[in-house]
mmCIF file of C-alpha atoms and ligand atoms in Angstrom:
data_model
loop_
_atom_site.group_PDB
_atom_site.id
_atom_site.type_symbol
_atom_site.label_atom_id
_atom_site.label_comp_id
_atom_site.label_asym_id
_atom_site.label_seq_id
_atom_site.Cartn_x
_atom_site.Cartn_y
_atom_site.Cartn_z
ATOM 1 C CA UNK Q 67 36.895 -19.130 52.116
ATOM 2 C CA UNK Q 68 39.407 -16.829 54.204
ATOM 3 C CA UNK Q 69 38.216 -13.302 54.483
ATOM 4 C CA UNK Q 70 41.138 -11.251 54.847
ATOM 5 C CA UNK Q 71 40.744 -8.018 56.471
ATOM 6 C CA UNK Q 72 41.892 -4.516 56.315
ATOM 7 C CA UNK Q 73 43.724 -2.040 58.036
ATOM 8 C CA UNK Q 74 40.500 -0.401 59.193
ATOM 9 C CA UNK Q 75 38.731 -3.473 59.982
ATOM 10 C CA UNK Q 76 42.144 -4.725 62.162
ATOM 11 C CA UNK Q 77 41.719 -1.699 63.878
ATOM 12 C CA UNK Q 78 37.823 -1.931 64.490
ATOM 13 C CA UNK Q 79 38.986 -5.418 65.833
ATOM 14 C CA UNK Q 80 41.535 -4.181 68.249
ATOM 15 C CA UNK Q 81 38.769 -1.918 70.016
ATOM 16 C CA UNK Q 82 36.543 -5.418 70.559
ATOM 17 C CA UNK Q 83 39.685 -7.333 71.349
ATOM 18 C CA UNK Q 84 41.017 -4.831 73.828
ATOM 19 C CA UNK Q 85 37.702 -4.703 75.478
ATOM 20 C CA UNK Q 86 36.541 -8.324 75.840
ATOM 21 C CA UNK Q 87 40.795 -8.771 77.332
ATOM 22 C CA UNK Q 88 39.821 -6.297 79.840
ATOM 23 C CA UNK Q 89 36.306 -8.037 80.867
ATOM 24 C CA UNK Q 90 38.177 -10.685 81.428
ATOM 25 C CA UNK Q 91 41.073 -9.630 83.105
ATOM 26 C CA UNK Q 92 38.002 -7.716 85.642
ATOM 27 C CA UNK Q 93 36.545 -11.487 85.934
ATOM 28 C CA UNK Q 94 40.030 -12.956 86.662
ATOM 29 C CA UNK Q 95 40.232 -10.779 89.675
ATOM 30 C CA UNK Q 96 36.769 -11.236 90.806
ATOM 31 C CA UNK Q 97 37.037 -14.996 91.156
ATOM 32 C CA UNK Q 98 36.921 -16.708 94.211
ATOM 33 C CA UNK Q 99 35.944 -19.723 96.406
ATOM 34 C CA UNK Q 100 32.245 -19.175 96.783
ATOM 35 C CA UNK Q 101 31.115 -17.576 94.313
ATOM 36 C CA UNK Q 102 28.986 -18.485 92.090
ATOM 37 C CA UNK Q 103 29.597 -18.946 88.180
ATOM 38 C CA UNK Q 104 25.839 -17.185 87.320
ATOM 39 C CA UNK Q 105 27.330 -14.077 89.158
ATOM 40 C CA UNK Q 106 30.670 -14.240 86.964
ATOM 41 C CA UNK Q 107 28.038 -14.209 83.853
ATOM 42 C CA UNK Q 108 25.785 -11.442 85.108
ATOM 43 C CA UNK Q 109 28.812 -9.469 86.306
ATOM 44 C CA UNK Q 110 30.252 -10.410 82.442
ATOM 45 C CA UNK Q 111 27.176 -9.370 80.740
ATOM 46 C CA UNK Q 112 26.972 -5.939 83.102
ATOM 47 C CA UNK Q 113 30.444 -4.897 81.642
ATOM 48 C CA UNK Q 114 30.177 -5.518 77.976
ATOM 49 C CA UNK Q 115 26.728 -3.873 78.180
ATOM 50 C CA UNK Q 116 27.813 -0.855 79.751
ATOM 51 C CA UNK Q 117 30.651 -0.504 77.519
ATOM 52 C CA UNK Q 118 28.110 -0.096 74.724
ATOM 53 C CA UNK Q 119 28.956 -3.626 72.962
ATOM 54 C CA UNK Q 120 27.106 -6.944 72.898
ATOM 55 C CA UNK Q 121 27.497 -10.699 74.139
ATOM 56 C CA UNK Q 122 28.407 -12.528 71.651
ATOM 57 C CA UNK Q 123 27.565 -16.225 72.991
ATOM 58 C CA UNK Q 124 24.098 -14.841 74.542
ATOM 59 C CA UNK Q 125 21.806 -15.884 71.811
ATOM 60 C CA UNK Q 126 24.590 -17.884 69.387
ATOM 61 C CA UNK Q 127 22.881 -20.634 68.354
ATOM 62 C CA UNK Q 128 20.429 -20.826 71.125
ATOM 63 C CA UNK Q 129 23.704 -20.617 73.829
ATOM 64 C CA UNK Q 130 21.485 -18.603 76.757
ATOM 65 C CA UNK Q 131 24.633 -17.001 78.523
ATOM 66 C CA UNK Q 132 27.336 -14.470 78.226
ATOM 67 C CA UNK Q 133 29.977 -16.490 79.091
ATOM 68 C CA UNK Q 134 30.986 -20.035 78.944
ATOM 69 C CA UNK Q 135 31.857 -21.166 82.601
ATOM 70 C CA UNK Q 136 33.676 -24.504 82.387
ATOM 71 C CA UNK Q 137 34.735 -26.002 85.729
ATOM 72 C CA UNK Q 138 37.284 -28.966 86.000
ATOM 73 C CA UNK Q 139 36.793 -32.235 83.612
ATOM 74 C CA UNK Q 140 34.088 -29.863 81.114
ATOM 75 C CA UNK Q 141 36.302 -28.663 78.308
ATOM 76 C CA UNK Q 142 34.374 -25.764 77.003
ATOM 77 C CA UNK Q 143 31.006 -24.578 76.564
ATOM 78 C CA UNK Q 144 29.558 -25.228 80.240
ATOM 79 C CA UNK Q 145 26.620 -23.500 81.374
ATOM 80 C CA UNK Q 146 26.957 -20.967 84.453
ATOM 81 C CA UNK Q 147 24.877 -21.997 87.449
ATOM 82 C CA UNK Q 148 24.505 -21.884 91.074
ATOM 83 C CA UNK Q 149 27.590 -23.994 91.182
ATOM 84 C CA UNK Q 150 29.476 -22.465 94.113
ATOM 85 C CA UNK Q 151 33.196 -22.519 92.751
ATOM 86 C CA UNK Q 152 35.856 -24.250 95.374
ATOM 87 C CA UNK Q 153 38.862 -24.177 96.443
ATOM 88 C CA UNK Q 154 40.728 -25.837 94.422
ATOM 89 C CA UNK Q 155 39.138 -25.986 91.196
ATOM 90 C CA UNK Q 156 40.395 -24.981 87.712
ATOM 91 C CA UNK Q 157 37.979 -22.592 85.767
ATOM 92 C CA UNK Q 158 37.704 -21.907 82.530
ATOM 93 C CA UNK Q 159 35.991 -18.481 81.476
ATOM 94 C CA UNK Q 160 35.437 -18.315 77.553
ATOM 95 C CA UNK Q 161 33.757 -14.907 76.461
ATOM 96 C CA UNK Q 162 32.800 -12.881 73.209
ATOM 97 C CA UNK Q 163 32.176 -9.131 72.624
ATOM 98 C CA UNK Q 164 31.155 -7.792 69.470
ATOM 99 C CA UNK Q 165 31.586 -3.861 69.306
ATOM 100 C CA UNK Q 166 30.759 -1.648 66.613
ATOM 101 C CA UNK Q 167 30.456 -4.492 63.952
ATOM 102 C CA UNK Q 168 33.223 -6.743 65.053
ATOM 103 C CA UNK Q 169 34.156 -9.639 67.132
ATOM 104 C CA UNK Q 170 36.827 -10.596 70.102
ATOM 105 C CA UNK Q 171 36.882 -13.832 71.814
ATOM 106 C CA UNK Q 172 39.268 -14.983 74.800
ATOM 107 C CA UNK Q 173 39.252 -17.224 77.094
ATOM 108 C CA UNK Q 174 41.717 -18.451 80.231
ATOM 109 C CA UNK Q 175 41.476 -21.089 83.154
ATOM 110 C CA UNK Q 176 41.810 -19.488 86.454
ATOM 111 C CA UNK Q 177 42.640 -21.105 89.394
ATOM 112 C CA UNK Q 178 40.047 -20.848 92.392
ATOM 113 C CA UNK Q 179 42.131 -20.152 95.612
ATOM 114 C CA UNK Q 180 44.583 -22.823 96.036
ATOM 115 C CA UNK Q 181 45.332 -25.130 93.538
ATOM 116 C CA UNK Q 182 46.932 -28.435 93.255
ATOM 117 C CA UNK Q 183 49.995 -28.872 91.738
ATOM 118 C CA UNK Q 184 49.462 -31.061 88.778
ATOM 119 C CA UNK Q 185 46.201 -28.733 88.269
ATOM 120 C CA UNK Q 186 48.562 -25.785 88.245
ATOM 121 C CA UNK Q 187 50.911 -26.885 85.652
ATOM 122 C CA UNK Q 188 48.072 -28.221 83.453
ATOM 123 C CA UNK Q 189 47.010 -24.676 83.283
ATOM 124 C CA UNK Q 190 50.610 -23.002 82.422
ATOM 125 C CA UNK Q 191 51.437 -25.808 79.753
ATOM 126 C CA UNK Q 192 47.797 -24.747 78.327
ATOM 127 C CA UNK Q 193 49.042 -21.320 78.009
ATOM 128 C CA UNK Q 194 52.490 -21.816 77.130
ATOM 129 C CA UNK Q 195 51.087 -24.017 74.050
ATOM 130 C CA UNK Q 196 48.682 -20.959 73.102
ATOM 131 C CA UNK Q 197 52.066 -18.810 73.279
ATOM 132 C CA UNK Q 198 53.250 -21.016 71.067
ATOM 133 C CA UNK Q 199 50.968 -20.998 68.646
ATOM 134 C CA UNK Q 200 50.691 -17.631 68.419
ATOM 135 C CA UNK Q 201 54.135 -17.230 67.553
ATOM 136 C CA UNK Q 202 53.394 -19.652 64.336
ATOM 137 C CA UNK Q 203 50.409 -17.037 63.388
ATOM 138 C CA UNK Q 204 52.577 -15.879 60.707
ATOM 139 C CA UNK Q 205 52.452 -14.539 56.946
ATOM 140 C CA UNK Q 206 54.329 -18.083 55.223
ATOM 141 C CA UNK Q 207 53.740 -20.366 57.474
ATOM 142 C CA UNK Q 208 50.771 -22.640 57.632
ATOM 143 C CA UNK Q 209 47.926 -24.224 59.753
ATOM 144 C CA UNK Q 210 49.116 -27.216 60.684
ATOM 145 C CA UNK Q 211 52.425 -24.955 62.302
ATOM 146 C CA UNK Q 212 49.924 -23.995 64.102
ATOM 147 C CA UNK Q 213 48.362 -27.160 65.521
ATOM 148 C CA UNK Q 214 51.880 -28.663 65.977
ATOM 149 C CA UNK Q 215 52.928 -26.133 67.980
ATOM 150 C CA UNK Q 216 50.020 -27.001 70.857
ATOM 151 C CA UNK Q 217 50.223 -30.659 70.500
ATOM 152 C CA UNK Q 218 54.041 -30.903 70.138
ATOM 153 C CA UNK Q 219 54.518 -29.237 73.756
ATOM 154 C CA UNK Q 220 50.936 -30.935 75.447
ATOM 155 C CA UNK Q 221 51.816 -34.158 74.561
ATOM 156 C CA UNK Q 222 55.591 -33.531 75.863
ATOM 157 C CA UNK Q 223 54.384 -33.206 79.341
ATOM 158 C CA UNK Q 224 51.792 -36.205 78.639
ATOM 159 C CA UNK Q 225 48.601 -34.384 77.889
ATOM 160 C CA UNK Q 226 46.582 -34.793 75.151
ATOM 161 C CA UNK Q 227 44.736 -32.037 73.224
ATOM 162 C CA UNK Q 228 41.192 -32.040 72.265
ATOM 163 C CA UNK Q 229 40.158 -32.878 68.625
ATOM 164 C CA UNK Q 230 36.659 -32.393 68.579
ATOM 165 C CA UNK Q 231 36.992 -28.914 68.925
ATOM 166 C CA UNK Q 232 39.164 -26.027 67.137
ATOM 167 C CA UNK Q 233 39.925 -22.719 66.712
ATOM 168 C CA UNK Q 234 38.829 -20.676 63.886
ATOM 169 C CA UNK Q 235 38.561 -17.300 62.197
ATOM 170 C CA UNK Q 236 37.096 -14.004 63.142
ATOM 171 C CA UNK Q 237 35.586 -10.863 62.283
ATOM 172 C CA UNK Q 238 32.332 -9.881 61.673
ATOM 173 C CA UNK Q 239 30.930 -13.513 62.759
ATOM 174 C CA UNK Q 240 32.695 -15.222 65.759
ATOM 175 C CA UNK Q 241 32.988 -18.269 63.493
ATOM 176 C CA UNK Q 242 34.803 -17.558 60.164
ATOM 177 C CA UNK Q 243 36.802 -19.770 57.878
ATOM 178 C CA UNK Q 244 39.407 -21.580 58.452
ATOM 179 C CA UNK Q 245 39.221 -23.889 61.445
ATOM 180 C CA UNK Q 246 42.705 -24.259 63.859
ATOM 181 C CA UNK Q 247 42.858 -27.104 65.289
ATOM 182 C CA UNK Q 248 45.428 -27.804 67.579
ATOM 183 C CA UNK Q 249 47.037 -30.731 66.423
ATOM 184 C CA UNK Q 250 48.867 -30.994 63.096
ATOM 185 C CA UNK Q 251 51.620 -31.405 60.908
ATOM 186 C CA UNK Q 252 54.321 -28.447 60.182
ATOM 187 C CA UNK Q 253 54.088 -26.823 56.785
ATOM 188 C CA UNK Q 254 50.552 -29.019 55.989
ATOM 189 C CA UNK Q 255 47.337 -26.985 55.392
ATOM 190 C CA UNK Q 256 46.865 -23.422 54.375
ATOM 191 C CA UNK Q 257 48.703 -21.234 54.320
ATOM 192 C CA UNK Q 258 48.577 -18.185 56.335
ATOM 193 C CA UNK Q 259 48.403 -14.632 55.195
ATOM 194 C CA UNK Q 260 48.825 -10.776 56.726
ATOM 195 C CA UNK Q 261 45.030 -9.628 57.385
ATOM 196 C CA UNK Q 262 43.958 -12.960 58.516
ATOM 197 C CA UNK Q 263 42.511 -13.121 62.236
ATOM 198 C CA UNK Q 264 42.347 -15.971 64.097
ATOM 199 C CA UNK Q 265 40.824 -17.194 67.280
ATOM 200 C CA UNK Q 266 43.383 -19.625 68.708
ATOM 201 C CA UNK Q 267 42.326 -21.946 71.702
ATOM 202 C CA UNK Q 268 43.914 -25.005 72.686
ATOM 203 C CA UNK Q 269 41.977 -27.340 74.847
ATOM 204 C CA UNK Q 270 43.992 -29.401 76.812
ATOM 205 C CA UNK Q 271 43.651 -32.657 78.937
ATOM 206 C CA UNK Q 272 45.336 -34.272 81.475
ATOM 207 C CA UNK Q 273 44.203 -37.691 80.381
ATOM 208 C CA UNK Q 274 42.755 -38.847 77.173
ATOM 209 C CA UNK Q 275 41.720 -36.541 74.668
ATOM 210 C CA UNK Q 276 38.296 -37.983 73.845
ATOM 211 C CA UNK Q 277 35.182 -35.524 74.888
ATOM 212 C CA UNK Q 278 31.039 -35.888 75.580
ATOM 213 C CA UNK Q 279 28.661 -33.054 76.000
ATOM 214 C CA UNK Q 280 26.474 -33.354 78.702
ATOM 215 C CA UNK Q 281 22.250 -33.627 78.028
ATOM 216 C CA UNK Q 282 21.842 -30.293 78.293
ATOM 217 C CA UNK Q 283 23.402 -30.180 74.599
ATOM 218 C CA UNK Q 284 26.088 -27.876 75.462
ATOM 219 C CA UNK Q 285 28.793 -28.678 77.876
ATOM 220 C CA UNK Q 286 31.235 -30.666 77.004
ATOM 221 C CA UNK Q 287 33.617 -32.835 79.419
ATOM 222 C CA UNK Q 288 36.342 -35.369 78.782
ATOM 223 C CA UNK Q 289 35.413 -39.281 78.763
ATOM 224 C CA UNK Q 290 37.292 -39.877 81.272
ATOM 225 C CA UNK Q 291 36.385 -36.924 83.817
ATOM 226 C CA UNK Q 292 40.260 -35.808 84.423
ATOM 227 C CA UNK Q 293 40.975 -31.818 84.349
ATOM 228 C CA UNK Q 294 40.812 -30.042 81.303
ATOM 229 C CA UNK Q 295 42.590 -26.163 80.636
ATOM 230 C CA UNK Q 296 41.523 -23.470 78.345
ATOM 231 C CA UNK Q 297 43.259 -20.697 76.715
ATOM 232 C CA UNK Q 298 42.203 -18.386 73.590
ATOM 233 C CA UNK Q 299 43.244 -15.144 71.865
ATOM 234 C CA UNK Q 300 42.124 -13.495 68.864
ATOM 235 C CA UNK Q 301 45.103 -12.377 67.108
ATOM 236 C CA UNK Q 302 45.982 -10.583 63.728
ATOM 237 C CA UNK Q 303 48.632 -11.648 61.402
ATOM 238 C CA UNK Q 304 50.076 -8.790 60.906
ATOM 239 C CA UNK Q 305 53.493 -7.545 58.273
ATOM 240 C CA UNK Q 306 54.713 -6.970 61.825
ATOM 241 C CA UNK Q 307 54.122 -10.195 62.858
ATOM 242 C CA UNK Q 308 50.969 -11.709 64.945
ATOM 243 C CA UNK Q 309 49.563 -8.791 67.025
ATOM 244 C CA UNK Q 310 47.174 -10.281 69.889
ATOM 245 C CA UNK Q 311 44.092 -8.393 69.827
ATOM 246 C CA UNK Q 312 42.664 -9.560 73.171
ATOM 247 C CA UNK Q 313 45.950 -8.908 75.089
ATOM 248 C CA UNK Q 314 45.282 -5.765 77.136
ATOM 249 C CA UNK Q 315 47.451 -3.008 76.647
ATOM 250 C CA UNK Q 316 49.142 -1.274 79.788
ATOM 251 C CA UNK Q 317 47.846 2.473 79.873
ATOM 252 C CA UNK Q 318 51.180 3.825 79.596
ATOM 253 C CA UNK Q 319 51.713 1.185 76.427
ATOM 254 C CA UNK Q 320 47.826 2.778 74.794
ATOM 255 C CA UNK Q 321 49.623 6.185 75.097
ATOM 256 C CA UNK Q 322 52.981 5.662 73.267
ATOM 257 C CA UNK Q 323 50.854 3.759 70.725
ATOM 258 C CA UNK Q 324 48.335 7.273 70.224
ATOM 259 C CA UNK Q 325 51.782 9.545 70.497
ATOM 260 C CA UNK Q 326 53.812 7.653 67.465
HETATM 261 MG MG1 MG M 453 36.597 -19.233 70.099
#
């Protein structure tokens, strides 16, 4: 079943939204050649702690980190480790706060240093497709607009998107009815109403879409070990349209927003 959710409880979601955008706008920043992912998750878990919220992943279903650090061909759900990133690799950074009740989840793929170019442009079709979708998240329109929108613009450049794992609701769990997957036909599945929030994360690959997860029972990397990109928001569908809960808001933007 869909929980809908109120005013107050949209609001309650912007806070955890807003802060789990900035932790990982702070990460963004931090990256570079060198470093290691561990020290992206302890700087991770340093933030959200201090900010008075929790981890969401640390503990979720036995997951023992604060982020999910997922380097190259692993798709999602990769462990951080001593693994010094390079230059040149794509890295995807998937992490969850819940604050006062509530949950916001976001994730990107950052390029380490420089970046080849095919890399490059797997990464900005990943995020154009999540713009995309968001733009579906809509009171009328349904699921599969929202699946059709990633894999209608992937597979026009040639990728392929990941079916084994989907997007989904959120609110006071991370995981909520429905799932999103991000593949699907226009005006097919349910339909989509204001007070739903959704966590919307197309996985794309550069080659075929089929995935394994590694014996450590977690990460996950394409069969055929060719890149894979990440992107997520959590975003509200809204009578104003889909708000994006995890896309930080400029200062100057927060204060407009207070004055009105
Ligand atoms: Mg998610």
């Amino acid at each position: 079943m869909i929980i809908g959710k109120s005013q107050k409880e949209i609001d309650k979601m912007r806070m955890s939204g807003q802060l789990v955008g900035r932790v990982l706008q702070t990460l963004r920043a931090m990256v570079e050649p060198g470093m290691t992912t561990l020290e992206v998750d302890q700087a991770a878990e340093k933030m959200i702690r201090d900010a008075g919220a929790y981890p969401t992943f640390k503990g979720y279903n036995g997951f023992p980190y604060s982020i999910c650090a997922s380097v190259n061909e692993q798709v999602v759900h990769g462990f951080p480790s001593d693994y010094e990133l390079q230059e040149g690799d794509i890295f995807s950074i998937d992490v969850g706060v819940t604050l006062d009740g509530f949950v916001g989840d976001t994730a990107a793929t950052i390029p380490v240093g420089k970046v080849s170019e095919d890399r490059l442009k797997l990464v900005r079709v990943t995020e154009e497709c999540l713009q995309r979708a968001i733009e579906q998240c809509r009171a009328g329109n349904h699921l599969g607009d929202i699946g059709w929108a990633v894999q209608s613009h992937a597979e026009a450049h040639g990728y392929s998107v990941v079916r084994d794992y989907v997007g989904h609701g959120i609110g006071r769990r991370m995981h909520e009815d429905p799932q999103i997957p991000n593949y699907g036909k226009p005006g097919k599945g349910a339909k989509i109403k204001n007070g739903y929030v959704f966590a919307v994360e197309p996985m794309i690959n550069i080659g075929q879409h089929q995935t394994k997860t590694l014996k450590d029972g977690w990460t996950v990397v394409t069969i055929d070990a060719q890149p894979s990109a990440h992107a997520e928001h959590t975003i509200a569908i809204t009578e104003e349209g889909p708000e994006v809960l995890t896309l930080v808001r400029e200062a100057a933007e927060e204060k407009l927003v207070s004055a009105a």
